[in-house]
Amino acid sequence: MIALLLRDLRLAVRAGGGFGLGLAFFLVVTVLIPFGVGPETGLLSRIAPGVLWIGALLACLLSLDRIFALDWEDGSLDLLATAPLPLEGIVTIKALAHWITTGLPLVLAAPALGVLLSLPPSGYLWVLVSLALGTPALSVIGTFGAALTVGLKRGGLLLSILVLPLYVPTLIFGAEVARRGAEGLAVQTPLLMLAGISFGTLALLPFASAAVLRINLR
Amino acid sequence: MSIWEYANPVKFIRTTDRILPWVSVAAVVCLGVGLVWGYFFTPDDYRQGATVKIIYLHVPAALMAINAWIMMLAASLIWIVRRHHVSALAARAAAPIGATFTVIALATGALWGQPMWGTWWAWDPRLTSFLILFLFYLGYMALWSAIENDDTAADLTSILCLVGSVFALLSRYAVLFWNQGLHQGASLSLDKEENVADVFWYPLLVCIAGFVLLFVALVFLRTQTEIRARRSRALLAREGRT
């Protein structure tokens, strides 16, 4: 399992394009927002948590179709499926690799980008916490979507239609934690819900993803 | 003799062919009676005026939009467990109907909301979760049409339907938490406390029955079409013409 994780990470770093792309996209979206809504500091600081969440979600979405596509094309996905490791485990590792290469950099970059959006100082910690807690759920749900569309030509567009509605609860609770944290309100309830969604999807969705992948490899 | 015999496509078509005219006629009668009764023979509401009559389209459509998804969930489960093709095709046939009901509910809701709340749209929990339900329908139909192999498509959409149901439920509570809304609570429940007044209640009941019958008739019809389309594809394939 660790070997597979290391292989995926190495591929992501060396194959180019995939690793930094999500981060760059996140940066560009964040920079574009003030041009769209105007540079008013009060307005920006009010919408900053939501904007950071939307940006992270879109950046995450951008890299989803890479999870299985390359392995599917060169046939290594079939090899992985026949390996002694259960497919559920492989799917989980894939999601983990996706999170480390996409989610984690986003989490770390979000507070820095918060400066551009004049996020209130109390918000930095909570944006970090909510993204750290929420992005694993985004990766796991996205892995399910990627498994659904793996063999399809032009699956990328379909993937976003399938995955975005599934992202709704995570987005609502995640942005709510960040918003309440930035305004200094109590964050306990949405924080617990967000954690519940993350752990729940992590526990259950790999089974659905593996089942879907088995059908697609049939 | 068991219910599973109807999973045989030939038997399904023969039986539904016999039932379909009756269901269709009953649907038309119920809808006709309910709508005419509702629109011409009930008084205007003392607060809402004539706009209250949108209820005869809005409530049944909203009800069936959710019930269609539940029916698809049940059909998907039957497909996963017992692998009856008719069941998978029925789920596929129901999706566009459910999506249409969702659009009708959203549109009539907007028409009703404009004079009542002064806005076409509000980010209210009920409205928002209906919009999300519509997105789920779109994704489901898109996945069906994207996959070539019928059995693979049925398998994948069934699992999507299962996962989607869980997330639809989750979204419902998420948006409730996110925003407390404008929309009133349920106006139909079995205890009489919350119900709308009797004058509106009886025609509404007839309309709901009409919508249920209409849904059943359309699902039968569309499932038959799906079966026949698949048959003709198989025939063409046998002649080597695909």
Tab-separated table of C-alpha atoms in Angstrom:
chain	number	residue	atom	x	y	z
A	1	MET	CA	0.000	0.000	0.000
A	2	ILE	CA	2.791	2.380	0.904
A	3	ALA	CA	4.599	1.452	-2.295
A	4	LEU	CA	1.484	2.317	-4.279
A	5	LEU	CA	1.126	5.610	-2.452
A	6	LEU	CA	4.767	6.496	-3.110
A	7	ARG	CA	4.386	5.527	-6.756
A	8	ASP	CA	1.366	7.776	-7.189
A	9	LEU	CA	3.076	10.660	-5.445
A	10	ARG	CA	6.217	10.256	-7.533
A	11	LEU	CA	4.178	10.116	-10.713
A	12	ALA	CA	2.275	13.232	-9.746
A	13	VAL	CA	5.456	15.180	-9.045
A	14	ARG	CA	7.505	13.986	-11.999
A	15	ALA	CA	4.910	13.637	-14.727
A	16	GLY	CA	4.441	17.390	-14.645
A	17	GLY	CA	1.334	19.454	-14.883
A	18	GLY	CA	-0.727	17.692	-12.263
A	19	PHE	CA	0.972	18.736	-9.099
A	20	GLY	CA	1.233	22.494	-9.246
A	21	LEU	CA	-1.706	23.014	-11.540
A	22	GLY	CA	-4.412	22.904	-8.889
A	23	LEU	CA	-2.494	25.335	-6.737
A	24	ALA	CA	-1.945	27.739	-9.631
A	25	PHE	CA	-5.632	27.540	-10.505
A	26	PHE	CA	-6.553	28.315	-6.897
A	27	LEU	CA	-4.269	31.364	-6.979
A	28	VAL	CA	-5.714	32.639	-10.252
A	29	VAL	CA	-9.331	32.237	-9.118
A	30	THR	CA	-8.607	34.080	-5.881
A	31	VAL	CA	-6.872	36.901	-7.733
A	32	LEU	CA	-9.764	37.210	-10.184
A	33	ILE	CA	-12.461	37.547	-7.513
A	34	PRO	CA	-11.619	41.148	-6.503
A	35	PHE	CA	-11.742	42.138	-10.172
A	36	GLY	CA	-15.206	40.640	-10.383
A	37	VAL	CA	-16.790	42.034	-7.225
A	38	GLY	CA	-14.700	45.177	-6.738
A	39	PRO	CA	-11.789	45.857	-4.364
A	40	GLU	CA	-13.885	47.068	-1.438
A	41	THR	CA	-12.186	45.742	1.712
A	42	GLY	CA	-15.327	45.293	3.792
A	43	LEU	CA	-17.106	43.278	1.124
A	44	LEU	CA	-14.026	41.187	0.369
A	45	SER	CA	-13.383	40.271	3.989
A	46	ARG	CA	-17.013	39.236	4.320
A	47	ILE	CA	-16.978	36.884	1.331
A	48	ALA	CA	-13.366	35.689	1.755
A	49	PRO	CA	-14.129	32.364	3.546
A	50	GLY	CA	-16.696	31.370	0.938
A	51	VAL	CA	-14.450	32.391	-1.948
A	52	LEU	CA	-11.540	30.398	-0.564
A	53	TRP	CA	-13.785	27.369	-0.209
A	54	ILE	CA	-15.201	27.653	-3.723
A	55	GLY	CA	-11.691	28.122	-5.130
A	56	ALA	CA	-10.361	25.083	-3.307
A	57	LEU	CA	-13.340	23.011	-4.456
A	58	LEU	CA	-12.871	23.976	-8.102
A	59	ALA	CA	-9.125	23.371	-7.957
A	60	CYS	CA	-9.831	19.950	-6.476
A	61	LEU	CA	-12.359	19.195	-9.210
A	62	LEU	CA	-9.851	20.128	-11.879
A	63	SER	CA	-7.495	17.293	-11.041
A	64	LEU	CA	-10.066	14.562	-10.413
A	65	ASP	CA	-10.059	12.963	-13.844
A	66	ARG	CA	-6.337	12.282	-13.456
A	67	ILE	CA	-6.916	9.895	-10.555
A	68	PHE	CA	-7.659	6.865	-12.697
A	69	ALA	CA	-7.341	8.081	-16.281
A	70	LEU	CA	-3.598	7.545	-16.734
A	71	ASP	CA	-3.640	4.129	-15.069
A	72	TRP	CA	-6.622	3.193	-17.195
A	73	GLU	CA	-4.888	4.170	-20.406
A	74	ASP	CA	-1.667	2.239	-19.876
A	75	GLY	CA	-3.447	-0.769	-18.386
A	76	SER	CA	-1.905	-0.599	-14.930
A	77	LEU	CA	-5.378	-0.253	-13.437
A	78	ASP	CA	-6.170	-3.820	-14.522
A	79	LEU	CA	-2.948	-4.974	-12.883
A	80	LEU	CA	-3.828	-3.132	-9.694
A	81	ALA	CA	-7.276	-4.711	-9.693
A	82	THR	CA	-5.797	-8.208	-9.891
A	83	ALA	CA	-3.177	-7.450	-7.233
A	84	PRO	CA	-3.559	-9.110	-3.827
A	85	LEU	CA	-4.545	-5.768	-2.312
A	86	PRO	CA	-8.345	-5.348	-2.097
A	87	LEU	CA	-9.700	-2.810	-4.564
A	88	GLU	CA	-11.214	-0.811	-1.695
A	89	GLY	CA	-7.719	-0.285	-0.329
A	90	ILE	CA	-6.388	0.775	-3.716
A	91	VAL	CA	-9.195	3.291	-4.093
A	92	THR	CA	-8.482	4.701	-0.636
A	93	ILE	CA	-4.784	5.030	-1.436
A	94	LYS	CA	-5.634	6.763	-4.690
A	95	ALA	CA	-7.851	9.219	-2.829
A	96	LEU	CA	-5.104	9.772	-0.265
A	97	ALA	CA	-2.536	10.438	-2.990
A	98	HIS	CA	-4.944	12.882	-4.617
A	99	TRP	CA	-5.425	14.639	-1.302
A	100	ILE	CA	-1.698	14.902	-0.622
A	101	THR	CA	-0.948	16.282	-4.080
A	102	THR	CA	-3.989	18.568	-4.384
A	103	GLY	CA	-5.837	19.038	-1.097
A	104	LEU	CA	-2.889	19.549	1.223
A	105	PRO	CA	-1.200	22.308	-0.848
A	106	LEU	CA	-4.579	24.058	-1.076
A	107	VAL	CA	-5.003	23.897	2.685
A	108	LEU	CA	-1.554	25.362	3.245
A	109	ALA	CA	-1.962	28.051	0.599
A	110	ALA	CA	-5.435	29.185	1.684
A	111	PRO	CA	-4.356	31.436	4.611
A	112	ALA	CA	-1.763	33.125	2.393
A	113	LEU	CA	-4.409	33.804	-0.227
A	114	GLY	CA	-6.675	35.020	2.564
A	115	VAL	CA	-4.346	38.030	2.817
A	116	LEU	CA	-5.264	38.982	-0.747
A	117	LEU	CA	-8.943	38.874	0.169
A	118	SER	CA	-8.372	40.814	3.420
A	119	LEU	CA	-9.628	37.954	5.526
A	120	PRO	CA	-10.079	39.043	9.173
A	121	PRO	CA	-7.155	37.829	11.348
A	122	SER	CA	-9.389	35.555	13.401
A	123	GLY	CA	-10.301	33.734	10.193
A	124	TYR	CA	-6.883	32.342	9.200
A	125	LEU	CA	-6.932	29.511	11.691
A	126	TRP	CA	-10.517	28.531	10.909
A	127	VAL	CA	-10.048	28.588	7.137
A	128	LEU	CA	-7.060	26.313	7.656
A	129	VAL	CA	-8.954	23.996	9.991
A	130	SER	CA	-12.115	23.790	7.880
A	131	LEU	CA	-10.178	23.096	4.686
A	132	ALA	CA	-7.941	20.553	6.409
A	133	LEU	CA	-11.036	18.771	7.650
A	134	GLY	CA	-13.108	19.163	4.488
A	135	THR	CA	-10.727	18.516	1.595
A	136	PRO	CA	-10.321	14.784	2.394
A	137	ALA	CA	-14.080	14.439	1.852
A	138	LEU	CA	-13.716	16.281	-1.467
A	139	SER	CA	-10.984	13.850	-2.536
A	140	VAL	CA	-12.940	10.754	-1.515
A	141	ILE	CA	-16.172	11.900	-3.203
A	142	GLY	CA	-14.156	12.896	-6.258
A	143	THR	CA	-12.562	9.461	-6.399
A	144	PHE	CA	-16.045	7.977	-6.580
A	145	GLY	CA	-16.887	10.279	-9.472
A	146	ALA	CA	-13.615	9.479	-11.219
A	147	ALA	CA	-14.296	5.761	-10.838
A	148	LEU	CA	-17.762	6.236	-12.360
A	149	THR	CA	-16.449	7.977	-15.465
A	150	VAL	CA	-13.145	6.169	-15.879
A	151	GLY	CA	-13.624	4.519	-19.253
A	152	LEU	CA	-15.515	7.348	-20.914
A	153	LYS	CA	-14.314	9.608	-23.622
A	154	ARG	CA	-14.652	13.213	-22.528
A	155	GLY	CA	-15.579	12.057	-19.052
A	156	GLY	CA	-14.285	15.263	-17.483
A	157	LEU	CA	-17.414	17.319	-18.065
A	158	LEU	CA	-19.698	14.512	-16.975
A	159	LEU	CA	-17.495	14.077	-13.912
A	160	SER	CA	-18.133	17.641	-12.787
A	161	ILE	CA	-21.896	17.313	-13.278
A	162	LEU	CA	-21.901	14.157	-11.175
A	163	VAL	CA	-19.547	15.307	-8.440
A	164	LEU	CA	-20.590	18.926	-7.823
A	165	PRO	CA	-24.051	18.127	-6.388
A	166	LEU	CA	-22.371	15.618	-4.088
A	167	TYR	CA	-20.055	18.379	-2.868
A	168	VAL	CA	-22.947	20.525	-1.616
A	169	PRO	CA	-23.077	19.375	2.042
A	170	THR	CA	-19.298	19.542	2.454
A	171	LEU	CA	-19.207	23.024	0.957
A	172	ILE	CA	-22.059	24.304	3.130
A	173	PHE	CA	-20.595	23.093	6.411
A	174	GLY	CA	-16.990	23.888	5.474
A	175	ALA	CA	-17.746	27.452	4.411
A	176	GLU	CA	-19.959	27.866	7.474
A	177	VAL	CA	-17.091	26.899	9.794
A	178	ALA	CA	-14.769	29.343	8.051
A	179	ARG	CA	-17.355	32.143	8.039
A	180	ARG	CA	-18.350	31.742	11.666
A	181	GLY	CA	-14.710	31.444	12.671
A	182	ALA	CA	-13.847	34.643	10.818
A	183	GLU	CA	-16.721	36.486	12.511
A	184	GLY	CA	-15.818	35.095	15.910
A	185	LEU	CA	-19.005	33.074	16.384
A	186	ALA	CA	-19.330	29.574	17.825
A	187	VAL	CA	-18.172	26.986	15.285
A	188	GLN	CA	-18.855	23.770	17.130
A	189	THR	CA	-21.980	22.545	15.295
A	190	PRO	CA	-20.804	22.966	11.669
A	191	LEU	CA	-17.342	21.741	12.665
A	192	LEU	CA	-18.791	18.512	14.017
A	193	MET	CA	-20.997	18.086	10.952
A	194	LEU	CA	-18.018	18.652	8.666
A	195	ALA	CA	-15.964	16.096	10.566
A	196	GLY	CA	-18.919	13.708	10.386
A	197	ILE	CA	-19.146	14.084	6.606
A	198	SER	CA	-15.390	13.611	6.167
A	199	PHE	CA	-15.144	10.498	8.289
A	200	GLY	CA	-18.429	9.110	7.000
A	201	THR	CA	-17.419	9.437	3.343
A	202	LEU	CA	-13.958	8.084	4.158
A	203	ALA	CA	-15.515	5.039	5.803
A	204	LEU	CA	-18.228	4.259	3.254
A	205	LEU	CA	-17.499	5.684	-0.187
A	206	PRO	CA	-14.389	3.555	-0.956
A	207	PHE	CA	-16.744	0.561	-1.097
A	208	ALA	CA	-18.973	2.293	-3.625
A	209	SER	CA	-15.933	3.445	-5.631
A	210	ALA	CA	-14.471	-0.062	-5.677
A	211	ALA	CA	-17.812	-1.549	-6.757
A	212	VAL	CA	-18.081	0.999	-9.558
A	213	LEU	CA	-14.497	0.389	-10.633
A	214	ARG	CA	-15.092	-3.375	-10.764
A	215	ILE	CA	-18.072	-2.795	-13.070
A	216	ASN	CA	-16.005	-0.527	-15.288
A	217	LEU	CA	-13.139	-3.012	-15.500
A	218	ARG	CA	-15.421	-5.907	-16.335
B	1	MET	CA	-46.901	-16.957	-9.448
B	2	SER	CA	-44.895	-14.255	-7.860
B	3	ILE	CA	-44.235	-10.616	-8.503
B	4	TRP	CA	-40.903	-11.499	-10.110
B	5	GLU	CA	-42.690	-12.950	-13.109
B	6	TYR	CA	-43.402	-9.404	-14.200
B	7	ALA	CA	-39.671	-8.918	-14.638
B	8	ASN	CA	-40.106	-10.879	-17.839
B	9	PRO	CA	-40.260	-8.153	-20.498
B	10	VAL	CA	-42.893	-9.937	-22.589
B	11	LYS	CA	-45.118	-10.428	-19.589
B	12	PHE	CA	-44.486	-6.865	-18.481
B	13	ILE	CA	-45.514	-5.453	-21.834
B	14	ARG	CA	-48.584	-7.672	-22.064
B	15	THR	CA	-49.764	-6.783	-18.554
B	16	THR	CA	-49.073	-3.078	-18.782
B	17	ASP	CA	-50.708	-2.958	-22.190
B	18	ARG	CA	-53.859	-4.187	-20.538
B	19	ILE	CA	-53.593	-1.769	-17.591
B	20	LEU	CA	-52.258	1.280	-19.415
B	21	PRO	CA	-55.519	2.531	-21.020
B	22	TRP	CA	-57.321	2.351	-17.685
B	23	VAL	CA	-54.562	4.155	-15.825
B	24	SER	CA	-54.314	6.812	-18.517
B	25	VAL	CA	-58.055	7.421	-18.548
B	26	ALA	CA	-58.132	7.532	-14.762
B	27	ALA	CA	-55.226	10.024	-14.763
B	28	VAL	CA	-56.935	12.277	-17.288
B	29	VAL	CA	-60.235	12.098	-15.398
B	30	CYS	CA	-58.614	12.831	-12.037
B	31	LEU	CA	-56.537	15.688	-13.389
B	32	GLY	CA	-59.478	17.119	-15.303
B	33	VAL	CA	-61.863	16.924	-12.365
B	34	GLY	CA	-59.285	18.109	-9.849
B	35	LEU	CA	-58.026	21.046	-11.902
B	36	VAL	CA	-61.460	22.235	-13.061
B	37	TRP	CA	-62.837	21.859	-9.548
B	38	GLY	CA	-59.818	23.620	-8.129
B	39	TYR	CA	-59.650	26.446	-10.605
B	40	PHE	CA	-63.314	27.261	-11.134
B	41	PHE	CA	-65.296	25.992	-8.175
B	42	THR	CA	-63.271	26.939	-5.124
B	43	PRO	CA	-63.310	30.381	-3.532
B	44	ASP	CA	-60.242	32.630	-3.499
B	45	ASP	CA	-58.218	32.522	-0.329
B	46	TYR	CA	-58.926	35.463	1.963
B	47	ARG	CA	-55.260	36.392	2.176
B	48	GLN	CA	-53.680	35.043	-0.999
B	49	GLY	CA	-56.485	35.740	-3.425
B	50	ALA	CA	-56.555	33.746	-6.641
B	51	THR	CA	-52.855	32.833	-6.512
B	52	VAL	CA	-53.668	30.093	-4.012
B	53	LYS	CA	-54.808	28.010	-6.953
B	54	ILE	CA	-51.246	27.344	-8.022
B	55	ILE	CA	-51.326	24.836	-5.174
B	56	TYR	CA	-53.111	22.349	-7.456
B	57	LEU	CA	-50.059	22.089	-9.672
B	58	HIS	CA	-47.295	22.981	-7.265
B	59	VAL	CA	-47.916	20.558	-4.421
B	60	PRO	CA	-48.596	17.395	-6.471
B	61	ALA	CA	-45.610	18.096	-8.742
B	62	ALA	CA	-43.294	18.606	-5.771
B	63	LEU	CA	-44.619	15.449	-4.147
B	64	MET	CA	-44.065	13.381	-7.279
B	65	ALA	CA	-40.616	14.864	-7.887
B	66	ILE	CA	-39.443	13.301	-4.640
B	67	ASN	CA	-41.465	10.109	-5.055
B	68	ALA	CA	-40.017	9.543	-8.517
B	69	TRP	CA	-36.520	9.534	-7.042
B	70	ILE	CA	-37.641	7.111	-4.322
B	71	MET	CA	-39.126	4.858	-7.003
B	72	MET	CA	-35.843	5.026	-8.924
B	73	LEU	CA	-33.986	4.130	-5.738
B	74	ALA	CA	-36.232	1.100	-5.201
B	75	ALA	CA	-35.869	0.014	-8.836
B	76	SER	CA	-32.085	0.439	-8.634
B	77	LEU	CA	-31.939	-1.696	-5.505
B	78	ILE	CA	-33.995	-4.400	-7.227
B	79	TRP	CA	-31.597	-4.264	-10.180
B	80	ILE	CA	-28.545	-4.560	-7.938
B	81	VAL	CA	-29.966	-7.411	-5.880
B	82	ARG	CA	-31.995	-9.436	-8.374
B	83	ARG	CA	-30.777	-8.112	-11.712
B	84	HIS	CA	-34.117	-7.771	-13.448
B	85	HIS	CA	-33.679	-5.746	-16.587
B	86	VAL	CA	-37.178	-4.321	-16.521
B	87	SER	CA	-36.398	-2.774	-13.162
B	88	ALA	CA	-33.290	-1.014	-14.455
B	89	LEU	CA	-35.198	0.210	-17.493
B	90	ALA	CA	-38.042	1.457	-15.290
B	91	ALA	CA	-35.543	3.489	-13.266
B	92	ARG	CA	-34.146	4.909	-16.460
B	93	ALA	CA	-37.645	5.680	-17.744
B	94	ALA	CA	-38.621	7.459	-14.521
B	95	ALA	CA	-35.684	9.880	-14.414
B	96	PRO	CA	-36.791	12.391	-17.089
B	97	ILE	CA	-40.339	12.336	-15.693
B	98	GLY	CA	-39.039	13.094	-12.214
B	99	ALA	CA	-36.840	15.858	-13.587
B	100	THR	CA	-39.853	17.365	-15.362
B	101	PHE	CA	-41.918	17.291	-12.172
B	102	THR	CA	-39.038	19.017	-10.386
B	103	VAL	CA	-38.977	21.761	-13.011
B	104	ILE	CA	-42.769	22.153	-12.785
B	105	ALA	CA	-42.541	22.450	-8.999
B	106	LEU	CA	-39.736	25.021	-9.249
B	107	ALA	CA	-41.484	27.041	-11.954
B	108	THR	CA	-44.903	27.116	-10.297
B	109	GLY	CA	-43.157	27.887	-7.022
B	110	ALA	CA	-41.469	30.882	-8.650
B	111	LEU	CA	-44.794	32.058	-10.105
B	112	TRP	CA	-46.364	31.725	-6.687
B	113	GLY	CA	-43.467	33.289	-4.849
B	114	GLN	CA	-43.440	36.450	-6.930
B	115	PRO	CA	-46.828	37.856	-5.775
B	116	MET	CA	-46.630	36.305	-2.286
B	117	TRP	CA	-43.061	36.920	-1.166
B	118	GLY	CA	-42.164	39.572	-3.731
B	119	THR	CA	-39.370	37.468	-5.200
B	120	TRP	CA	-39.030	34.783	-7.838
B	121	TRP	CA	-36.356	32.929	-6.003
B	122	ALA	CA	-35.004	32.798	-2.485
B	123	TRP	CA	-32.187	30.686	-1.076
B	124	ASP	CA	-34.599	28.936	1.167
B	125	PRO	CA	-33.957	25.341	2.320
B	126	ARG	CA	-36.911	23.827	0.473
B	127	LEU	CA	-36.221	25.682	-2.745
B	128	THR	CA	-32.498	25.024	-2.620
B	129	SER	CA	-32.838	21.331	-1.925
B	130	PHE	CA	-35.206	21.041	-4.878
B	131	LEU	CA	-32.644	22.694	-7.092
B	132	ILE	CA	-30.051	20.199	-5.863
B	133	LEU	CA	-32.498	17.359	-6.528
B	134	PHE	CA	-32.801	18.652	-10.084
B	135	LEU	CA	-29.002	18.584	-10.420
B	136	PHE	CA	-29.019	14.968	-9.238
B	137	TYR	CA	-31.573	14.099	-11.929
B	138	LEU	CA	-29.373	15.791	-14.533
B	139	GLY	CA	-26.280	13.862	-13.471
B	140	TYR	CA	-28.191	10.590	-13.410
B	141	MET	CA	-29.571	11.063	-16.918
B	142	ALA	CA	-26.208	12.255	-18.220
B	143	LEU	CA	-24.503	9.132	-16.910
B	144	TRP	CA	-27.163	6.880	-18.473
B	145	SER	CA	-26.713	8.420	-21.873
B	146	ALA	CA	-22.910	8.542	-21.699
B	147	ILE	CA	-22.304	4.800	-21.434
B	148	GLU	CA	-22.581	2.498	-24.417
B	149	ASN	CA	-23.104	-0.857	-22.746
B	150	ASP	CA	-26.614	-1.117	-21.278
B	151	ASP	CA	-25.777	-3.413	-18.376
B	152	THR	CA	-22.750	-1.384	-17.346
B	153	ALA	CA	-24.855	1.770	-17.526
B	154	ALA	CA	-27.557	0.174	-15.379
B	155	ASP	CA	-24.987	-0.931	-12.781
B	156	LEU	CA	-23.244	2.419	-12.594
B	157	THR	CA	-26.417	4.506	-12.464
B	158	SER	CA	-27.860	2.244	-9.766
B	159	ILE	CA	-24.865	2.868	-7.539
B	160	LEU	CA	-24.983	6.573	-8.377
B	161	CYS	CA	-28.666	6.574	-7.398
B	162	LEU	CA	-27.835	4.928	-4.046
B	163	VAL	CA	-24.978	7.289	-3.235
B	164	GLY	CA	-26.981	10.231	-4.562
B	165	SER	CA	-29.897	9.422	-2.270
B	166	VAL	CA	-27.669	9.540	0.782
B	167	PHE	CA	-26.179	12.838	-0.337
B	168	ALA	CA	-29.591	14.257	-1.263
B	169	LEU	CA	-30.743	13.566	2.282
B	170	LEU	CA	-27.549	15.063	3.660
B	171	SER	CA	-27.940	18.147	1.459
B	172	ARG	CA	-31.495	18.565	2.694
B	173	TYR	CA	-30.306	18.859	6.285
B	174	ALA	CA	-27.260	20.866	5.275
B	175	VAL	CA	-29.314	23.573	3.576
B	176	LEU	CA	-31.802	23.561	6.458
B	177	PHE	CA	-28.926	24.319	8.748
B	178	TRP	CA	-27.454	26.828	6.327
B	179	ASN	CA	-30.501	29.053	6.030
B	180	GLN	CA	-33.841	29.245	7.750
B	181	GLY	CA	-36.368	29.866	5.100
B	182	LEU	CA	-39.319	31.630	3.696
B	183	HIS	CA	-41.281	28.598	2.543
B	184	GLN	CA	-44.057	27.432	4.796
B	185	GLY	CA	-43.948	24.008	6.408
B	186	ALA	CA	-45.856	21.034	5.100
B	187	SER	CA	-49.447	21.918	4.369
B	188	LEU	CA	-50.483	18.289	4.092
B	189	SER	CA	-50.178	15.904	6.963
B	190	LEU	CA	-52.317	13.200	8.393
B	191	ASP	CA	-53.186	15.042	11.553
B	192	LYS	CA	-55.667	17.693	10.626
B	193	GLU	CA	-54.037	20.506	12.609
B	194	GLU	CA	-51.835	21.820	9.834
B	195	ASN	CA	-53.919	21.058	6.811
B	196	VAL	CA	-55.245	23.547	4.340
B	197	ALA	CA	-58.963	24.238	4.612
B	198	ASP	CA	-61.335	21.552	3.372
B	199	VAL	CA	-62.472	23.572	0.353
B	200	PHE	CA	-58.957	23.398	-1.061
B	201	TRP	CA	-58.125	20.017	0.410
B	202	TYR	CA	-60.534	17.816	-1.571
B	203	PRO	CA	-59.699	19.079	-5.080
B	204	LEU	CA	-56.029	18.999	-4.102
B	205	LEU	CA	-56.389	15.352	-3.129
B	206	VAL	CA	-57.961	14.586	-6.520
B	207	CYS	CA	-55.096	16.417	-8.243
B	208	ILE	CA	-52.500	14.447	-6.301
B	209	ALA	CA	-54.220	11.214	-7.300
B	210	GLY	CA	-54.175	12.448	-10.901
B	211	PHE	CA	-50.443	13.165	-10.755
B	212	VAL	CA	-49.703	9.747	-9.239
B	213	LEU	CA	-51.722	8.026	-11.970
B	214	LEU	CA	-50.068	10.175	-14.627
B	215	PHE	CA	-46.656	9.193	-13.294
B	216	VAL	CA	-47.559	5.495	-13.296
B	217	ALA	CA	-48.910	5.710	-16.845
B	218	LEU	CA	-45.836	7.568	-18.111
B	219	VAL	CA	-43.435	5.170	-16.420
B	220	PHE	CA	-45.256	2.183	-17.948
B	221	LEU	CA	-45.244	3.790	-21.365
B	222	ARG	CA	-41.606	4.825	-21.247
B	223	THR	CA	-40.485	1.464	-19.876
B	224	GLN	CA	-42.267	-0.255	-22.761
B	225	THR	CA	-40.507	2.083	-25.149
B	226	GLU	CA	-37.144	1.294	-23.564
B	227	ILE	CA	-37.789	-2.442	-23.843
B	228	ARG	CA	-38.821	-2.125	-27.481
B	229	ALA	CA	-35.877	0.118	-28.306
B	230	ARG	CA	-33.513	-2.410	-26.800
B	231	ARG	CA	-35.210	-5.203	-28.735
B	232	SER	CA	-34.910	-3.397	-32.023
B	233	ARG	CA	-31.248	-2.680	-31.286
B	234	ALA	CA	-30.723	-6.384	-30.627
B	235	LEU	CA	-32.440	-7.263	-33.893
B	236	LEU	CA	-30.317	-4.788	-35.825
B	237	ALA	CA	-27.206	-6.131	-34.152
B	238	ARG	CA	-28.154	-9.644	-35.179
B	239	GLU	CA	-28.437	-8.511	-38.768
B	240	GLY	CA	-25.037	-6.898	-38.398
B	241	ARG	CA	-26.262	-3.421	-39.080
B	242	THR	CA	-25.216	-1.413	-36.058
